[in-house]
Each structure stands twice: as structure tokens, then as C-alpha cells.
Amino acid sequence: MTQLRVIAPFIALLALVACTKDDPVDETGETGETATEDLTWPEMDFDQRKAYMASDVMPPMQAAFAGYDAEAFETITCATCHGAGAEDGSFTMPAEHLYPIDFADFPTGDGADFMMNEVVPQMTTLLDAEPFDSSTGEGFGCISCHTAAE
Ligand code: HEC
Ligand code: HEC
């Protein structure tokens, strides 16, 4: 009995430490940084998504876009994808400034191939998404960034 009374507070303390470690929200500290490592994209709140875009989406997308056209995409910014949404802070997608996709007259060429073979698959993985399924209209694809042409 005496032994249990001595041990119990330690168990409680251990549980507390383990709990704090697993809960990324508690790691949001004075630094203003938000730990997103343990969260999937759908689980993140708006501020966590903002931080994740900067830390995890920008570097591979910068590399991919520069690999496609080093001159045009020497430095991409949030506005490269978000357009006006990056300026007003809404980050709403799809983005009006991007080429409208006409599924009846689907774009072809190097730009479309780059989108199809690099941007879409990489972003699908980065955003913990399912690939676009045209039969349901669900999943990540061209019209997650581009508007659909009327
Ligand atoms: C390569 C394109 C790309 C770039 C660059 C990019 N984003 Fe995004 N962003 C997206 C896409 C696509 C979505 C929507 C994902 C989805 O369908 O849920 C998104 C969503 C977001 C969201 C969530 C919006 C919401 O309503 O939940 C935020 C916040 C965001 N981005 C911020 C940023 C910031 C900040 C930057 C720059 C550091 C940035 N993004 C750069 C493609 C991009
Ligand atoms: C993650 C966001 C995102 C997704 C998903 C996406 N695009 Fe794009 N797309 C962009 C951005 C950013 C640009 C460059 C805009 C610019 O030139 O500033 C672009 C440019 C283009 C262009 C013009 C290329 C050029 O050479 O000027 C075409 C065509 C295009 N996309 C087609 C597609 C197609 C088709 C898909 C689906 C297979 C797709 N995009 C998916 C963000 C996206």
C-alpha cells in the first residue's frame, strides 16, 4: 500500500508528459510556431495549414516549378497558387487567376504534362488527399487549384 502511494504520482506525471508530447496543440508556444507533424491536412486548422504550406509545401513546389521553368518560376510565392487569396489572407481555392480548365477541351503540352505528372501527384501526397475521381468529382486534381471553365 505504501509503495503504491509513492508510485502513483509518478504514473500520473508520466501520463501527463506522454499526453503533452502527443498533443501538437500544446506545443504551440511562445515562438508562435505550430507543430503540425502529427496532423494530417484535413485535421489541421487554418493557422496550422498556413504554417504547413510554408514549411512543407513550398520547398518541394519551389523545386518542382523551377525544374519545369527555372526562369519563370525562379521564386514562387503563396500568390503563385493562391493569387488574390494570398493578399486578402483567405487562401481560398480554386484561384481565379489560374487558367480555367475545360474538361471538354483538356489542355495539352508541356505545361499540362508538368501539372499532371508532377504538381498533382506531389500535392495529393502533401495534402493527404485521394486522387481526383471524375465519377464522383471528389479528390485532389486540376480543379483543386484552377477553376473549371463554364
Ligand atoms: C503549389 C501551390 C500552392 C502554394 C505555392 C501554396 N499553396 Fe496554400 N493551398 C494550395 C492548395 C491546392 C490548397 C487547397 C487544398 C485543399 O484542397 O484542401 C491550399 C490551401 C491553403 C490553406 C487552407 C485554406 C482553407 O480554407 O483551409 C492555407 C491557409 C494556405 N493554403 C496557405 C498558404 C500559404 C501561407 C502559402 C505560402 C507560404 C501557400 N498556401 C502556398 C496550394 C498552394
Ligand atoms: C497545386 C495547384 C495546381 C494544380 C493541382 C494544377 N495546377 Fe496548373 N497551374 C498552377 C500554377 C501555380 C500555374 C502557373 C501559373 C503562372 O504561370 O503563374 C499553373 C499553370 C497551368 C497551365 C499553364 C502552363 C503554362 O505553361 O503556362 C496549364 C495549362 C495548367 N496549369 C494545367 C493544369 C492541369 C491540366 C492540371 C491537372 C492535371 C493542373 N494544372 C493542376 C497550379 C496548379
PDB file of N, CA and C in Angstrom, residues 9 13 24 45 47 79 95 105 109 115 126 135 144:
ATOM      1  N   PRO A   9       1.898   9.000  -7.965  1.00  0.00           N
ATOM      2  CA  PRO A   9       2.155  10.330  -8.555  1.00  0.00           C
ATOM      3  C   PRO A   9       3.097  10.264  -9.754  1.00  0.00           C
ATOM      4  N   LEU A  13       2.346  11.572 -13.482  1.00  0.00           N
ATOM      5  CA  LEU A  13       3.267  12.503 -14.118  1.00  0.00           C
ATOM      6  C   LEU A  13       3.679  12.001 -15.504  1.00  0.00           C
ATOM      7  N   PRO A  24      -0.137  18.032 -30.394  1.00  0.00           N
ATOM      8  CA  PRO A  24       0.617  19.113 -31.025  1.00  0.00           C
ATOM      9  C   PRO A  24       0.104  20.497 -30.651  1.00  0.00           C
ATOM     10  N   ASP A  45      -6.124  23.048 -38.471  1.00  0.00           N
ATOM     11  CA  ASP A  45      -6.953  24.249 -38.536  1.00  0.00           C
ATOM     12  C   ASP A  45      -6.277  25.238 -39.500  1.00  0.00           C
ATOM     13  N   ASP A  47      -4.633  28.091 -39.202  1.00  0.00           N
ATOM     14  CA  ASP A  47      -3.273  28.564 -38.904  1.00  0.00           C
ATOM     15  C   ASP A  47      -2.244  27.452 -39.071  1.00  0.00           C
ATOM     16  N   ALA A  79       1.246  33.490 -53.572  1.00  0.00           N
ATOM     17  CA  ALA A  79       0.364  34.039 -54.601  1.00  0.00           C
ATOM     18  C   ALA A  79       0.481  33.308 -55.936  1.00  0.00           C
ATOM     19  N   ALA A  95      -8.288  29.134 -57.452  1.00  0.00           N
ATOM     20  CA  ALA A  95      -7.842  30.514 -57.583  1.00  0.00           C
ATOM     21  C   ALA A  95      -8.211  31.064 -58.958  1.00  0.00           C
ATOM     22  N   ASP A 105     -12.132  20.264 -73.490  1.00  0.00           N
ATOM     23  CA  ASP A 105     -11.022  20.647 -74.364  1.00  0.00           C
ATOM     24  C   ASP A 105      -9.789  20.731 -73.459  1.00  0.00           C
ATOM     25  N   GLY A 109       0.241  19.692 -73.779  1.00  0.00           N
ATOM     26  CA  GLY A 109       1.523  20.383 -73.894  1.00  0.00           C
ATOM     27  C   GLY A 109       2.355  20.223 -72.634  1.00  0.00           C
ATOM     28  N   MET A 115       1.959  19.633 -64.884  1.00  0.00           N
ATOM     29  CA  MET A 115       0.903  19.667 -63.864  1.00  0.00           C
ATOM     30  C   MET A 115       0.452  18.246 -63.518  1.00  0.00           C
ATOM     31  N   LEU A 126       1.191  15.523 -50.417  1.00  0.00           N
ATOM     32  CA  LEU A 126       1.429  16.543 -49.385  1.00  0.00           C
ATOM     33  C   LEU A 126       0.158  16.883 -48.605  1.00  0.00           C
ATOM     34  N   SER A 135     -15.701  10.382 -61.608  1.00  0.00           N
ATOM     35  CA  SER A 135     -17.067   9.866 -61.480  1.00  0.00           C
ATOM     36  C   SER A 135     -17.775  10.459 -60.254  1.00  0.00           C
ATOM     37  N   SER A 144      -8.617  21.611 -58.068  1.00  0.00           N
ATOM     38  CA  SER A 144      -8.356  21.971 -56.668  1.00  0.00           C
ATOM     39  C   SER A 144      -7.605  23.300 -56.634  1.00  0.00           C
TER      40      SER A 144
END
